[in-house]
Every structure is written in C-alpha cells, then in structure tokens.
Short mmCIF file of C-alpha atoms in Angstrom, two decimals:
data_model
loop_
_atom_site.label_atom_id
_atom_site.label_comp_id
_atom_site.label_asym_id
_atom_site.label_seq_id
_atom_site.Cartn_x
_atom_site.Cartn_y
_atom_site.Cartn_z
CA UNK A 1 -23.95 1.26 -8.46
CA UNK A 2 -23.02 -2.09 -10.37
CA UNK A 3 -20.13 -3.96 -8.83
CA UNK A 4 -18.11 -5.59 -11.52
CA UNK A 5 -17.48 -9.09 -9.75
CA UNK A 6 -18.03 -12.92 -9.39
CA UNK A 7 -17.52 -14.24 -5.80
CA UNK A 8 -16.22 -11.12 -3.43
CA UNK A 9 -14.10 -13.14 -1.30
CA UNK A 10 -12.00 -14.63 -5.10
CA UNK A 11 -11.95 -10.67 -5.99
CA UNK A 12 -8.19 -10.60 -5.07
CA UNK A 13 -7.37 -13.68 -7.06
CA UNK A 14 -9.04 -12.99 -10.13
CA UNK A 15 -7.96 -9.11 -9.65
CA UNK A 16 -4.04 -10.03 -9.44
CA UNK A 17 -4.67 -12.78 -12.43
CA UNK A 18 -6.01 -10.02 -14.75
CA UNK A 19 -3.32 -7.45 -13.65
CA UNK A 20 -0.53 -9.91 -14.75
CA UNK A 21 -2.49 -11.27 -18.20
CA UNK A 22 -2.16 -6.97 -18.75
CA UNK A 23 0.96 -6.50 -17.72
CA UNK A 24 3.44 -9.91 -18.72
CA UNK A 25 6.07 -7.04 -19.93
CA UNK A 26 6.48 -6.10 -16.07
CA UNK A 27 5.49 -8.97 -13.60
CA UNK A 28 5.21 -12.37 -13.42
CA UNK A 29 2.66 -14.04 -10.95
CA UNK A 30 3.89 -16.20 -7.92
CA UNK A 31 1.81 -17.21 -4.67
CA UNK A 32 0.44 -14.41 -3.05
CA UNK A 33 1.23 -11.78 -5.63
CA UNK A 34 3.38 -10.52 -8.27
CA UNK A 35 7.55 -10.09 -9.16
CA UNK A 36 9.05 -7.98 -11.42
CA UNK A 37 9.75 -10.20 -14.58
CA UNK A 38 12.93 -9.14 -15.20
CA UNK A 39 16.61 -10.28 -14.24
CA UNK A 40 17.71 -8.09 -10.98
CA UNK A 41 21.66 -8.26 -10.53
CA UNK A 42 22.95 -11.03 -8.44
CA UNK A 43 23.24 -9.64 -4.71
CA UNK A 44 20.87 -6.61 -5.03
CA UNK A 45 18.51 -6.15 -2.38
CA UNK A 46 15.10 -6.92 -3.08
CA UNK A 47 12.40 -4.37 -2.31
CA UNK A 48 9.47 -5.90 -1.08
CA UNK A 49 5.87 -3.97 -1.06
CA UNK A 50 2.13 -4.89 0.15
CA UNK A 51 -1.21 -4.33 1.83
CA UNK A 52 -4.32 -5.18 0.83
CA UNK A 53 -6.02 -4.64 -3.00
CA UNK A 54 -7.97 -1.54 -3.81
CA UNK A 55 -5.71 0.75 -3.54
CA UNK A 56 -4.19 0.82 -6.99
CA UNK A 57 -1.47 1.32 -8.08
CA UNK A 58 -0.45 0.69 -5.37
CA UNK A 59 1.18 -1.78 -4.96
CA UNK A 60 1.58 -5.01 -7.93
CA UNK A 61 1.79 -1.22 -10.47
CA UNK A 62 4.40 -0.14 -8.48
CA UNK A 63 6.89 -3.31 -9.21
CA UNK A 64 9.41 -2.72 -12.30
CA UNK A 65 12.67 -1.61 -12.58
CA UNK A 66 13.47 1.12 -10.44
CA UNK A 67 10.59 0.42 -7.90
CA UNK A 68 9.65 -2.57 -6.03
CA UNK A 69 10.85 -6.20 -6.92
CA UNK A 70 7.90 -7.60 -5.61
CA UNK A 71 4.83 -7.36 -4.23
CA UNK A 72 2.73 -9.34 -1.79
CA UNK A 73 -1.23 -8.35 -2.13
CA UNK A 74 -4.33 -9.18 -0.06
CA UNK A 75 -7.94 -9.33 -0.72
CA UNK A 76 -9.77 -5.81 -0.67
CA UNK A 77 -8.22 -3.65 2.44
CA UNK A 78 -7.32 -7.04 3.76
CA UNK A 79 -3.48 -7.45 4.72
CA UNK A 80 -1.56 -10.15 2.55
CA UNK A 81 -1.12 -13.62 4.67
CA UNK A 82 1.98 -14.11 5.85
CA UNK A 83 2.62 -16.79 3.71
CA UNK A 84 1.82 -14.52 0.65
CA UNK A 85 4.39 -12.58 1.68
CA UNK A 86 6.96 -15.25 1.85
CA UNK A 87 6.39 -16.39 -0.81
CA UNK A 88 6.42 -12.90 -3.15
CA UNK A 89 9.97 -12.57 -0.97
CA UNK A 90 11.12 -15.50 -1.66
CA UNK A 91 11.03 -15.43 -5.24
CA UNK A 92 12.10 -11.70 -4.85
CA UNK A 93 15.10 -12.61 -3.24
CA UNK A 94 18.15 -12.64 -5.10
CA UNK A 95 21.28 -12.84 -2.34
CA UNK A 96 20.95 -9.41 -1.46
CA UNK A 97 18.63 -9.56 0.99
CA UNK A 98 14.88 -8.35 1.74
CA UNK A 99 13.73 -5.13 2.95
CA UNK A 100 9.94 -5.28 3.55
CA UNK A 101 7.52 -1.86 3.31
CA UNK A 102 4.61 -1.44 3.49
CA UNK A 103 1.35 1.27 5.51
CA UNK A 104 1.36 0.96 9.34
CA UNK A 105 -1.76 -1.38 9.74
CA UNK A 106 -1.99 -3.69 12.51
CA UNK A 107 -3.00 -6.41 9.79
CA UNK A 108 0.10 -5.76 8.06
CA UNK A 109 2.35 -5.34 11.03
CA UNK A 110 1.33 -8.62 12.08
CA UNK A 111 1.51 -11.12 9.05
CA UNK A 112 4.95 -9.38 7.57
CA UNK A 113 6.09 -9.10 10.68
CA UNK A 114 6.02 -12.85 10.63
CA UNK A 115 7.06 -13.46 7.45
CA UNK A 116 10.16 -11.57 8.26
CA UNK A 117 11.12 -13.99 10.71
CA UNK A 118 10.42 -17.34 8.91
CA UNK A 119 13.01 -15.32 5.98
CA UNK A 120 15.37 -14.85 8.13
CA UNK A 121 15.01 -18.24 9.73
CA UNK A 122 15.51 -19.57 5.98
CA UNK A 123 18.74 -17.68 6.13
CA UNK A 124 17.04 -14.78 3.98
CA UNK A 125 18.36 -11.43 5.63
CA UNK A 126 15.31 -9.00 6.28
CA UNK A 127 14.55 -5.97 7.65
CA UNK A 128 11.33 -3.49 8.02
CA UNK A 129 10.55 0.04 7.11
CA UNK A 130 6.92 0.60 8.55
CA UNK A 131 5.48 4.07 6.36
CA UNK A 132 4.27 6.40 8.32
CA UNK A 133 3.04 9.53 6.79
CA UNK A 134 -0.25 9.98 8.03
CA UNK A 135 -0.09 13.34 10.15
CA UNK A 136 -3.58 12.90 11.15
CA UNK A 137 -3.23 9.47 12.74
CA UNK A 138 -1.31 10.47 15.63
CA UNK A 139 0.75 13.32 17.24
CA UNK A 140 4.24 14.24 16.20
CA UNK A 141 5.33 12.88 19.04
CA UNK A 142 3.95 9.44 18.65
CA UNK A 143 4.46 9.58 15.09
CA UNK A 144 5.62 6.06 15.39
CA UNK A 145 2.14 5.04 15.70
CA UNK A 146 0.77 6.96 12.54
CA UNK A 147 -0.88 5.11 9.74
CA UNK A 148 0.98 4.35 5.80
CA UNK A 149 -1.30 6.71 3.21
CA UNK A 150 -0.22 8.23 -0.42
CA UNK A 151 3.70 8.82 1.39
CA UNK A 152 4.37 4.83 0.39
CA UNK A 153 5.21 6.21 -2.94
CA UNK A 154 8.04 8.62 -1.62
CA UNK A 155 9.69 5.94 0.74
CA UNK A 156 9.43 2.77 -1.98
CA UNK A 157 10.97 4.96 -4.28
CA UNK A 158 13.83 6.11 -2.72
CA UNK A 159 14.67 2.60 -1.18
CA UNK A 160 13.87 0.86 -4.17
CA UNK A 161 16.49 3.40 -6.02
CA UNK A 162 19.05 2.96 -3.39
CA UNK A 163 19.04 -0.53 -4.27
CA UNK A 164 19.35 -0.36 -7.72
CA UNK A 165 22.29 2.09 -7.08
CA UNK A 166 23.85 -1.05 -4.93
CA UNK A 167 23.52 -0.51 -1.88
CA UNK A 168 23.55 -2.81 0.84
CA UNK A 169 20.69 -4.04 2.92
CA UNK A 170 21.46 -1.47 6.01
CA UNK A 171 22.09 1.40 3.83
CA UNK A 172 18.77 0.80 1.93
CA UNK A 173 16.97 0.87 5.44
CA UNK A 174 18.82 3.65 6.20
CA UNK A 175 17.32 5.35 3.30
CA UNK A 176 13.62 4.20 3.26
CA UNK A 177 13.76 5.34 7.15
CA UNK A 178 15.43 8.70 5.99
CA UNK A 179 12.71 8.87 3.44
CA UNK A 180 9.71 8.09 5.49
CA UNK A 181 10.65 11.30 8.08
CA UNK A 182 11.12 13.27 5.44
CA UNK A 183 7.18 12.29 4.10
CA UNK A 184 3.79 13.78 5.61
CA UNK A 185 0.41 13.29 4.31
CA UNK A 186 -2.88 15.04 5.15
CA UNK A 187 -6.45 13.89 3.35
CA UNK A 188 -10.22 14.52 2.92
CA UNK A 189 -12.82 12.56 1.49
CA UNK A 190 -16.55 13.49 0.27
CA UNK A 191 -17.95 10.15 -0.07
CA UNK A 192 -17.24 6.31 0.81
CA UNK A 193 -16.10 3.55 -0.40
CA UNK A 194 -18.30 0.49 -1.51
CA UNK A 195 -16.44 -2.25 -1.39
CA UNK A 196 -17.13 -5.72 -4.53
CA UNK A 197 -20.38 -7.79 -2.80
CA UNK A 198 -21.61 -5.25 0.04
CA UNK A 199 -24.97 -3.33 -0.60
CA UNK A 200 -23.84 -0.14 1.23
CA UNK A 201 -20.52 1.97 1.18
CA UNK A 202 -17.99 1.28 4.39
CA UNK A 203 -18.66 5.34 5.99
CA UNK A 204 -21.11 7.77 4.56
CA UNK A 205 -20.12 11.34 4.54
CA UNK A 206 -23.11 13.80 5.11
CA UNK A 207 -24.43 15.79 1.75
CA UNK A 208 -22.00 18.90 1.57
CA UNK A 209 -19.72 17.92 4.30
CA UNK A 210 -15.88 16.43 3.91
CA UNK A 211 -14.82 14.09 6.56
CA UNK A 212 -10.92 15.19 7.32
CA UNK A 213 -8.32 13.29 8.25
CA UNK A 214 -9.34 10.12 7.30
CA UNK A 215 -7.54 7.05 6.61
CA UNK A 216 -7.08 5.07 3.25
CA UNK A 217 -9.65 2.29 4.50
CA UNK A 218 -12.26 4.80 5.93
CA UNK A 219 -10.58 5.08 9.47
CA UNK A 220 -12.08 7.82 11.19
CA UNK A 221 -10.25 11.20 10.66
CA UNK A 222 -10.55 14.14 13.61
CA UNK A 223 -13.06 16.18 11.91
CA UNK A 224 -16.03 16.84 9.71
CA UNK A 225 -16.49 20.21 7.58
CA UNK A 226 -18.64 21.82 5.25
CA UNK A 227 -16.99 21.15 1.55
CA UNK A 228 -14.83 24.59 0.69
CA UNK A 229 -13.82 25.98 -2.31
CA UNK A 230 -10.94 24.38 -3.78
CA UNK A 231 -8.55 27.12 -3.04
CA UNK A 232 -9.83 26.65 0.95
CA UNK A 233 -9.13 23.21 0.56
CA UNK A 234 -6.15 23.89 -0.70
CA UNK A 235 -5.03 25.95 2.15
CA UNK A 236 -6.33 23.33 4.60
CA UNK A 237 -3.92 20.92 2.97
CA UNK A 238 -0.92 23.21 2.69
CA UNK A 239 -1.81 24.51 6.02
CA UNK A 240 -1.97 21.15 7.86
CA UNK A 241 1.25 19.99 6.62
CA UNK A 242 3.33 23.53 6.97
CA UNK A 243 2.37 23.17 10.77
CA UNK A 244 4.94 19.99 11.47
CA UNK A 245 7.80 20.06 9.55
CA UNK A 246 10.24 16.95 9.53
CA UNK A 247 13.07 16.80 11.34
CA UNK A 248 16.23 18.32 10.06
CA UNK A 249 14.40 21.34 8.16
CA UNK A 250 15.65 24.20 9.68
CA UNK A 251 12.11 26.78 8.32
CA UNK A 252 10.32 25.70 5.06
CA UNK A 253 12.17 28.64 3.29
CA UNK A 254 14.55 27.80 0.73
CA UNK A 255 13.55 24.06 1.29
CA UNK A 256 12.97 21.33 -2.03
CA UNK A 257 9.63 19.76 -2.14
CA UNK A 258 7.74 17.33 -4.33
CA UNK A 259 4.08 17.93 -3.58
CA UNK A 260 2.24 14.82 -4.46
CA UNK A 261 -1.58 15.46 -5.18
CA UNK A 262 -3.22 11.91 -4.96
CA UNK A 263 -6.42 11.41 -5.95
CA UNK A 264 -8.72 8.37 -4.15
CA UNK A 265 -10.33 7.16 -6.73
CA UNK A 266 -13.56 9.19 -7.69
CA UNK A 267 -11.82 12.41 -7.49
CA UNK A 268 -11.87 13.66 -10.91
CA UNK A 269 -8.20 14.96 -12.60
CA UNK A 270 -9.79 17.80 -13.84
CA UNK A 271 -10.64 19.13 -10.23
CA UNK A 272 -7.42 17.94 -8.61
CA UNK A 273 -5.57 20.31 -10.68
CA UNK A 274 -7.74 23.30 -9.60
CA UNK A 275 -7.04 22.43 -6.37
CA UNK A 276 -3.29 21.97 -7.17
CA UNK A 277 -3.05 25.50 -9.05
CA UNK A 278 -3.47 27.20 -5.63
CA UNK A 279 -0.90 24.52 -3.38
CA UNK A 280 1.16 25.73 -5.69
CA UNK A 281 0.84 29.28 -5.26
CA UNK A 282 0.63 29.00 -1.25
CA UNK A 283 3.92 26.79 -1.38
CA UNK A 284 6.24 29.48 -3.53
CA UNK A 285 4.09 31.84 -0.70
CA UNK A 286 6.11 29.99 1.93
CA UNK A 287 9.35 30.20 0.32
CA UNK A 288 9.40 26.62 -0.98
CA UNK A 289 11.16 25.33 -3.82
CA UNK A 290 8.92 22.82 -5.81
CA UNK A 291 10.41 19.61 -7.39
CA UNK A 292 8.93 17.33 -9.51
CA UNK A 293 5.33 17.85 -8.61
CA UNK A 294 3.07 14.62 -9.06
CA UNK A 295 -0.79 14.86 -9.61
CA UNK A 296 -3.08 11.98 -9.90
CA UNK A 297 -4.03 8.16 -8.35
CA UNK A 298 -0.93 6.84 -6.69
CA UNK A 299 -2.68 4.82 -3.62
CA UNK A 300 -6.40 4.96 -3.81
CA UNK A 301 -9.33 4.01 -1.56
CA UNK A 302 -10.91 1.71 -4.69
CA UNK A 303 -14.00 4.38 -5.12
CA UNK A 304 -14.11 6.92 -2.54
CA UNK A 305 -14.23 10.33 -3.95
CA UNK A 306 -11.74 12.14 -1.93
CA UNK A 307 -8.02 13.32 -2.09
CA UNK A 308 -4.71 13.85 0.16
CA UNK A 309 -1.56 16.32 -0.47
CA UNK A 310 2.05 14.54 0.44
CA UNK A 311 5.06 16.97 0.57
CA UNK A 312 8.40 14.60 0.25
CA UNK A 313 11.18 16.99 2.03
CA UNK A 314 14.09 16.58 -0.30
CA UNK A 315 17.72 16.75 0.28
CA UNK A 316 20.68 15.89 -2.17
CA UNK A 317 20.49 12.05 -1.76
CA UNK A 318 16.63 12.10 -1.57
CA UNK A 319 16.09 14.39 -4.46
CA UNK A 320 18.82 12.27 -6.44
CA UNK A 321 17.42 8.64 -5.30
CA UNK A 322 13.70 10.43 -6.19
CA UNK A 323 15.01 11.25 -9.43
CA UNK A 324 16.87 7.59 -10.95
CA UNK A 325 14.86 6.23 -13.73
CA UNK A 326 11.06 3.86 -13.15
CA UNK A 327 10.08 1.52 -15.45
CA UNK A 328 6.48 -0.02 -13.78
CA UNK A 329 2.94 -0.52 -15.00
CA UNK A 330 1.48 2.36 -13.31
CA UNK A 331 4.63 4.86 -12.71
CA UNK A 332 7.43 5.70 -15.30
CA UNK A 333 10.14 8.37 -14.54
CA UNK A 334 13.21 8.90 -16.96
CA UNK A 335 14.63 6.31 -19.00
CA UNK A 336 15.57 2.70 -17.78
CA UNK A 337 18.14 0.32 -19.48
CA UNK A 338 15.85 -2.71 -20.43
CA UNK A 339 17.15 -5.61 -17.76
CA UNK A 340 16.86 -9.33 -19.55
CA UNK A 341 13.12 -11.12 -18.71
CA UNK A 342 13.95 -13.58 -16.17
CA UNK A 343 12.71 -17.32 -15.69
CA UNK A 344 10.89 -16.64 -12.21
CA UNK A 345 10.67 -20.03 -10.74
CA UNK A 346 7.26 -19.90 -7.82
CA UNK A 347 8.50 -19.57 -4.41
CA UNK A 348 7.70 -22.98 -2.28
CA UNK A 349 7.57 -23.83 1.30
CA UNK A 350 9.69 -26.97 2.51
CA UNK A 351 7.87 -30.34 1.82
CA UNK A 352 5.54 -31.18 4.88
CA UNK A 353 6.35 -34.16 6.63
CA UNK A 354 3.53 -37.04 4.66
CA UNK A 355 0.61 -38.17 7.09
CA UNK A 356 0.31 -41.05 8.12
CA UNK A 357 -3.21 -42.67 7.16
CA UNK A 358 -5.60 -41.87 9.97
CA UNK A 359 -7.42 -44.58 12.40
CA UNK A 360 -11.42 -44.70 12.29
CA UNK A 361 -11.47 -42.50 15.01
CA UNK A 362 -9.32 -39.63 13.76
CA UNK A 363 -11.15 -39.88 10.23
CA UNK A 364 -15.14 -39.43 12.30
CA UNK A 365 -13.06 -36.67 14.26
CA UNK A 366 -11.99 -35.02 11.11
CA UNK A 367 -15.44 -35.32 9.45
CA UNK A 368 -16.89 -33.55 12.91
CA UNK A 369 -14.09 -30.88 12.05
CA UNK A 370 -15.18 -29.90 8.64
CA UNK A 371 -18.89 -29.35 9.53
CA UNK A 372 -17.75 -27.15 12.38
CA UNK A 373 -15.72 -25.21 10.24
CA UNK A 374 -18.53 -25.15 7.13
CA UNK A 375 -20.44 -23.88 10.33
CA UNK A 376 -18.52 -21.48 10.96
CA UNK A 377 -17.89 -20.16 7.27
CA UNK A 378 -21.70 -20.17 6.91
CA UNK A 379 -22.22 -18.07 10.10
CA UNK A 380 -19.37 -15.16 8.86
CA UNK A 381 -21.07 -15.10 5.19
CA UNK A 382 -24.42 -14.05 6.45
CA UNK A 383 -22.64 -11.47 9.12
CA UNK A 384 -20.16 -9.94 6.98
CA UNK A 385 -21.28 -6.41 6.01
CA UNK A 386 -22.21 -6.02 9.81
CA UNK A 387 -18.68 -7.62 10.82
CA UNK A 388 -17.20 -4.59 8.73
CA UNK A 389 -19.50 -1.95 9.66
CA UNK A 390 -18.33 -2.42 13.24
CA UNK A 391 -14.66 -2.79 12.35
CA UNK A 392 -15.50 0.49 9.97
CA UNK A 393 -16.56 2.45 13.43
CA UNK A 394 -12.73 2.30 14.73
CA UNK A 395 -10.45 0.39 11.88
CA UNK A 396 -10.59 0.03 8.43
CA UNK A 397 -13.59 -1.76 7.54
CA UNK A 398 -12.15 -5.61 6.95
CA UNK A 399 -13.27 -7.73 9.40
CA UNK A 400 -15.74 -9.57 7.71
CA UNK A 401 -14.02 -9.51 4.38
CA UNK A 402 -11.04 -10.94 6.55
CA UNK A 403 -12.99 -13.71 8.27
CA UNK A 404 -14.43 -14.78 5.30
CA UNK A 405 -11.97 -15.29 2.81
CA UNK A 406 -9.94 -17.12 6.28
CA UNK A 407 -12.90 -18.94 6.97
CA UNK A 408 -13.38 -20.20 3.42
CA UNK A 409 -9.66 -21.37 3.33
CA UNK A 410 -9.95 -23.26 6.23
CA UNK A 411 -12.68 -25.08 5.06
CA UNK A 412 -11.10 -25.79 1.39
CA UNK A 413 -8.15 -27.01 3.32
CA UNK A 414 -9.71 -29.09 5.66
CA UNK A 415 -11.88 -30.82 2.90
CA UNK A 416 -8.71 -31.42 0.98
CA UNK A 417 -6.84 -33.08 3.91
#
C-alpha cells in the first residue's frame, strides 16, 4: 500500500501545517499544535486536548467554538512533548485557567503531566481530567487505570461546553470527571495499522478473525474471534457495555443514551450503519432511551479497519452540556454565534540565560557530543520498525517512532548550539 509521505519522523509537522493551510477559518498554528482562531471571552477557561497524530479528528478537528481551545499534537501515536503542550496552553490561556484532557497513555500522562506544573509554576491555574473509557483495559474496579479510546469525544464536549457556559475552572473539572464515568467504550478491529515509513502494519489480525478489545494504538485486547455477522457484533458491543453500567444508573431502563458508533479508519460507513441498525434495536430491547446517536470517524487508528461502540450515560446537565452548539473542522452541532478572529500571538518560553563563549576544551568536548549523538540517531533509524514491533507486543507501537524523532532533535539542537 503507498504511504503518502516525505521523511516519517517530519509527518507530524507537515501533517499539522496542511491541517491549518485547510482550515485558517478555525485554527491558527502555534508551537506544538493548533488554537482555535477566534476571540474566547476574557476569563473563560481554556480547554486543552492532545495525544499523538493519526487519530483524526481527533484532536486539532476537534478545536472551535464549543469544543477545545487548543490542541497540543505529537508525531504518529507519539505523545505531544511537554513543551508542545505548553506552549498550545499557553497561547490557549486566556485568565481563566487550563484544564488539560486527553487518553490515559503513559506517554501522555507523563509529558502533560509536566507541562501542568511548569503552567502553574507560570502562575497559569491547571488541572487534569485523564479519559478513561476503555472497559477492556482494566477491571471496573481499577478503572482508574483504563486506557482514553472514542469516549474523548463525550468528556471534551461536555467540559468544553461547561466552559463556554462560564464556568469556573473546578466546576469544569467537575464536569469532564462527571462526564468521563458516565462514558464506556468497547472495540474490535480486523486488520492493523501501517504506520507513514514502516514496511509492515504494527499487529496483524489472522484472515477471518477480529482481535477484541484492543486499544487505539494496537494494544493488545483480551481476545481473538472468528469475524460474526454484523448483528453478532452488534450484540457483542451492546452486550459488553450493558454488563458495567456507570455509577449512579440505577438499571439501564428508562436511562438517556448517545450511542457513538466510531469507525477506525478503514471501516467503511456503509457497514457501520448495518451494524448500528441492530445496537439500535438491542438498546430500545433494554429499555434505553436513545439521544443523539453519532455514527462515523471521531478518533481513529490512522488505517486500521476496525470499529468501537461508546454509550455516553446522560443526565440533565450532561444531556444539556452534550447538546450547546460546535463549530470545529471535523464536528458541528447546532448553531454557534460567530466569535471575532483573534490575533493569536505564539506562545514563548522565558529567554535563556546567553552562553558564555566556550574554552577550547568545552568546544572539542562539544564536537565529541554531536558525533555521539549522530551515533546514536543513526543506530535508532536502522532499528526502528523492530523498536516498535516490540513496544507493539505490550504498548502501543511508538517506541521507535518516539526515539527517533527525540533522537533527531537532539542532534539538530546540539549542532545548532
């Protein structure tokens, strides 16, 4: 299959570059990602989104009025550095205060994690919703621990609405946390991914079997199946998710839903929605009232053929939160009052202190540095399919993709200093 590219580890770059040159009428490029382009009020929190690219559109579509106010992106199923996503926050920022979202990847954790403390060391208030909707990850009871799939949607929504509605920083965690119990996900895949530069796809799923339970990168799921029909997969989606309801739903009867069909990226429409006409069906079976029912690509695996089923358990501030008005490149909902373009001026770091002009000595040291680290980059480009296959066997496949494009900026930085 042709791979539509120039240099894999740039893919990010030139991706985000392109996305912005397409959509000027929605975001503006800063380091590290993209901002909504238009004026936010003065003192509204600012909804901050990320992970790594290929999984569009999430998450540069998902900033616009109504959704995210910014968002920081990485290379290919690499998490954003945490200076990306200061610097997207940053320029997000607008005296309100920062609430950061994102999947529960230990990539992610780490760098926002730290980017969250260098805001609020800037005197930036910031907090963290983690998403967790991922049934398959990890039991109910350390659901804490479960991984961020198509259920970002539900929780950046609702937070990103409370915000808009004027709500302060607390009250919007309170509601992306609120959200996020209220979300579960369940998914299946047929094939792998193939990721810009590698020769072979990150997993392979056996002809006529469906790997179950996977994660967005490829993670391993907890089973593998023969393919069913689409009304048994269907019921094992339906099924799955019926078994563990959130808490605070007393019995699915009489409960609002909005059943979110996402598709992974090879999964044609066509089929998703003869797979939808029987959740449907088994979900007025249950008793369930159906809200606002969403199918098609709202966080894909780039080009893994595959699908996952999100029910969003509604109540009256939920369903009125899920229901305010979207104005983004890849997700529109209701009508939005057009908010003035704003003059986004790029998010900088403070000045570093000048250095001084090195002795003889430090300069052959320095030299000695740079050909260890070209060393270095030139050892991870010839190992980095097999540095992701092994990172493929218990994480998300990018390692190598990782090392590289870190490997590559240390060596760019080092020959500029």
């Amino acid at each position: 299959m042709t791979r539509l590219h120039n240099r894999p580890e740039d893919f990010a770059d030139e991706m985000i570059e392109g996305f912005v040159a397409a959509n000027r009428r929605y975001v503006r490029q800063v380091p590290g990602g993209v901002v909504r382009s238009t004026r936010s009020p003065e003192g509204q929190v600012a909804v901050v989104i990320g992970g790594g690219s290929g999984h569009y559109p999430a998450f540069g579509g998902l900033v616009g009025q109504g959704l995210a106010h910014g968002a920081a992106m990485g290379n290919l199923f690499a998490s954003p550095a945490t200076g990306q996503v200061r610097s997207v926050a940053t320029a997000a920022q607008n005296g309100g205060g920062v609430l950061l979202t994102y999947g529960n990847y230990a990539g992610d954790v780490l760098n926002f994690d730290a980017a969250q403390e260098e805001l609020r060391s800037a005197g930036i208030p910031c907090e963290t919703v983690t998403v967790t909707d991922d049934i398959s990850s990890a039991p109910a009871v350390e659901k804490h621990r479960r991984r961020g799939i198509a259920g970002d949607l539900t929780v950046f929504k609702a937070a990103a609405a409370a915000a808009e509605a004027g709500y302060e920083l607390d009250e919007v965690v309170r509601v992306a946390r609120h959200a996020n119990e209220r979300t579960r996900s369940f998914g299946v895949a047929f094939t792998g991914c193939t990721l810009p530069g590698a020769d072979a796809p990150l997993f392979t799923v056996p002809e006529g079997r469906m790997a179950v339970g996977l994660g967005i990168h490829g993670e391993p799921g907890i089973d593998e199946t023969d393919v069913p029909t689409a009304d048994g997969l269907a019921e094992l989606l339906v099924g799955s998710l019926l078994a563990e309801l959130p808490d605070g739903v007393d019995g699915a009867r009489g409960a609002r839903v909005v059943p979110i069909l996402n598709g992974l990226g090879a999964l044609k429409y066509e089929e998703m929605f003869v797979v939808y006409r029987r959740i449907a069906g088994l979900l007025e079976e249950a008793g369930l009232e159906i809200v606002d029912p969403h199918v098609g690509e709202y966080c894909t695996s780039f080009d893994m053929a595959g699908t996952s089923l999100t029910l969003f358990w509604l109540d009256d501030e939920l369903e009125r939160l899920w229901n305010a008005p979207v104005d983004t490149p890849a997700y529109r909902k209701g009508s939005v009052v057009a908010a003035e373009l704003d003059e986004i001026t790029e998010a900088t770091d403070a000045a570093a202190d000048a250095i001084p002009e090195g002795s003889a000595e430090s300069r052959r040291a320095a030299a000695t540095a740079v050909e260890a680290i070209a060393a270095i980059a030139t050892v991870v480009d010839a190992n980095v399919d097999e540095l992701g296959h092994l990172d493929a066997i218990a994480g998300d496949g990018d390692h190598g993709i990782g090392m590289q494009r870190g490997a590559h900026a240390a060596l760019a930085a080092a020959r500029d200093t």
